[in-house]
Structure formats: structure tokens, C-alpha cells
Amino acid sequence: IACIGVQVEDVGTCFGSWGIGEGAMLDTFVDFAASMTRNHVVRWAGHSLNRFDFPIIRTRLIHHGHAQAHRLFAFSKWERERVLDLADDWWFPNNGQCPSLATMAAIVGVDAPEGSGADVGGQWARGEYDLIERHCLSDLRVTEQVCNALGES
């Protein structure tokens, strides 16, 4: 995982693994998530959280020895209201695909995010961590704007 973006209120934060490694980045992110869920009822919102982000985060947490922490991102069917996944309502069961966040943004009249998640591997290899962080924070902004446009905030 190169980075995990989180927005609380209007402040976006990017937990990046460059310079510290994935395990240390996940330690910091888990501490943050645990403090948030301990002190607040958290509603996670994003694009394809249930099919991409949360499974990857859980897998990497287990890999790095966070056997209990992965449960922060494993929601039972009774807890699903705590997760707003834009992809859930736009998923096309006939082909198993969902429009990209950029496509969803265009449909609701919001500017697309900067860059693409598909670019992150190459940016990582070239040491372009500032571009990864910019893309991550841009995704947060666009996700919020799409949620607001859909009345999901």
C-alpha cells in the first residue's frame, strides 16, 4: 500500500508509506482509526471500499502482524450502514464492473480527480511521492463532492 487517504470534517490526511515502509504506515493508520472509532461513530465513505480498499487493507494488516486490527475494517451485515461505498449503488452485476470515480464525477458534474490509481505503481518506482499524495488527497475531495451531489453526505 503506497498511501491511505482519510478526511475528517474538511481536513484531508494522507498516510504514506514512503520513507517509513508499509508496516510502519499501517501502524500509524491503525492507531488513528482505533482512536476515531473509540471516540466517535465513524462512517467510512469511499469508492469501491468493500471490493478493493478494505480487503487490501485487511490483508496487509494481517501480513504485518495486526491480527486484531484488521477487524476495524471488517463490517458485519448489521454494520453496513457505517460504510458508504459509492460503488455499491453503481455496480453492474452483469459484467462485475463499476464506473471509475472519474466517470462518476463526470456524471454528476464534478471535476475528476488528479491522476489515476493506475499511475501509482510507476510514480512509486520513480520516487514521485508528491504526485501519489496529491492524487490521494484529490480522490478524497472528489469522493466528498460526488457524495454531496448524490445527497449521500
PDB file of C-alpha atoms in Angstrom, residues 67-126:
ATOM      1  CA  ALA A  67      -4.226  -9.947  13.692  1.00  0.00           C
ATOM      2  CA  GLN A  68      -6.842  -7.994  15.667  1.00  0.00           C
ATOM      3  CA  ALA A  69      -6.609  -4.603  13.946  1.00  0.00           C
ATOM      4  CA  HIS A  70      -7.917  -5.918  10.636  1.00  0.00           C
ATOM      5  CA  ARG A  71     -11.331  -6.122  12.344  1.00  0.00           C
ATOM      6  CA  LEU A  72     -11.522  -2.328  12.283  1.00  0.00           C
ATOM      7  CA  PHE A  73     -12.289  -2.708   8.575  1.00  0.00           C
ATOM      8  CA  ALA A  74     -14.406  -5.876   8.572  1.00  0.00           C
ATOM      9  CA  PHE A  75     -18.072  -4.953   8.871  1.00  0.00           C
ATOM     10  CA  SER A  76     -20.890  -7.388   9.525  1.00  0.00           C
ATOM     11  CA  LYS A  77     -24.136  -7.042   7.632  1.00  0.00           C
ATOM     12  CA  TRP A  78     -25.535  -5.249  10.705  1.00  0.00           C
ATOM     13  CA  GLU A  79     -22.786  -2.648  10.494  1.00  0.00           C
ATOM     14  CA  ARG A  80     -23.070  -1.883   6.778  1.00  0.00           C
ATOM     15  CA  GLU A  81     -24.686   1.498   7.499  1.00  0.00           C
ATOM     16  CA  ARG A  82     -21.237   2.562   8.747  1.00  0.00           C
ATOM     17  CA  VAL A  83     -19.873   2.211   5.193  1.00  0.00           C
ATOM     18  CA  LEU A  84     -20.937   4.402   2.287  1.00  0.00           C
ATOM     19  CA  ASP A  85     -19.422   2.796  -0.776  1.00  0.00           C
ATOM     20  CA  LEU A  86     -20.241   4.729  -3.949  1.00  0.00           C
ATOM     21  CA  ALA A  87     -19.568   1.594  -5.987  1.00  0.00           C
ATOM     22  CA  ASP A  88     -22.349  -0.368  -4.272  1.00  0.00           C
ATOM     23  CA  ASP A  89     -25.138   1.585  -5.960  1.00  0.00           C
ATOM     24  CA  TRP A  90     -23.363   1.776  -9.313  1.00  0.00           C
ATOM     25  CA  TRP A  91     -22.139  -1.822  -9.551  1.00  0.00           C
ATOM     26  CA  PHE A  92     -23.181  -3.582 -12.746  1.00  0.00           C
ATOM     27  CA  PRO A  93     -23.822  -7.213 -11.806  1.00  0.00           C
ATOM     28  CA  ASN A  94     -23.978  -8.344 -15.429  1.00  0.00           C
ATOM     29  CA  ASN A  95     -20.299  -7.533 -16.024  1.00  0.00           C
ATOM     30  CA  GLY A  96     -18.995  -7.190 -12.453  1.00  0.00           C
ATOM     31  CA  GLN A  97     -17.699  -3.687 -13.029  1.00  0.00           C
ATOM     32  CA  CYS A  98     -18.303  -0.237 -11.675  1.00  0.00           C
ATOM     33  CA  PRO A  99     -17.603   3.125 -13.268  1.00  0.00           C
ATOM     34  CA  SER A 100     -14.403   4.773 -12.128  1.00  0.00           C
ATOM     35  CA  LEU A 101     -14.541   7.661  -9.680  1.00  0.00           C
ATOM     36  CA  ALA A 102     -13.644   9.961 -12.595  1.00  0.00           C
ATOM     37  CA  THR A 103     -16.646   8.684 -14.591  1.00  0.00           C
ATOM     38  CA  MET A 104     -18.957   9.071 -11.612  1.00  0.00           C
ATOM     39  CA  ALA A 105     -17.649  12.605 -11.089  1.00  0.00           C
ATOM     40  CA  ALA A 106     -18.354  13.483 -14.733  1.00  0.00           C
ATOM     41  CA  ILE A 107     -21.895  12.105 -14.480  1.00  0.00           C
ATOM     42  CA  VAL A 108     -22.737  14.330 -11.504  1.00  0.00           C
ATOM     43  CA  GLY A 109     -20.832  17.368 -12.830  1.00  0.00           C
ATOM     44  CA  VAL A 110     -17.772  17.292 -10.571  1.00  0.00           C
ATOM     45  CA  ASP A 111     -14.160  17.731 -11.704  1.00  0.00           C
ATOM     46  CA  ALA A 112     -12.268  14.431 -11.998  1.00  0.00           C
ATOM     47  CA  PRO A 113      -9.537  13.532  -9.513  1.00  0.00           C
ATOM     48  CA  GLU A 114      -5.946  14.386 -10.382  1.00  0.00           C
ATOM     49  CA  GLY A 115      -4.179  11.403 -11.904  1.00  0.00           C
ATOM     50  CA  SER A 116      -5.259   7.800 -11.633  1.00  0.00           C
ATOM     51  CA  GLY A 117      -4.674   4.964  -9.217  1.00  0.00           C
ATOM     52  CA  ALA A 118      -3.270   3.079 -12.202  1.00  0.00           C
ATOM     53  CA  ASP A 119      -0.367   5.577 -12.254  1.00  0.00           C
ATOM     54  CA  VAL A 120       0.712   4.978  -8.640  1.00  0.00           C
ATOM     55  CA  GLY A 121       2.984   1.976  -9.354  1.00  0.00           C
ATOM     56  CA  GLY A 122       5.088   3.923 -11.841  1.00  0.00           C
ATOM     57  CA  GLN A 123       5.116   7.020  -9.637  1.00  0.00           C
ATOM     58  CA  TRP A 124       6.311   4.888  -6.723  1.00  0.00           C
ATOM     59  CA  ALA A 125       9.110   3.390  -8.838  1.00  0.00           C
ATOM     60  CA  ARG A 126      10.234   6.885  -9.885  1.00  0.00           C
TER      61      ARG A 126
END
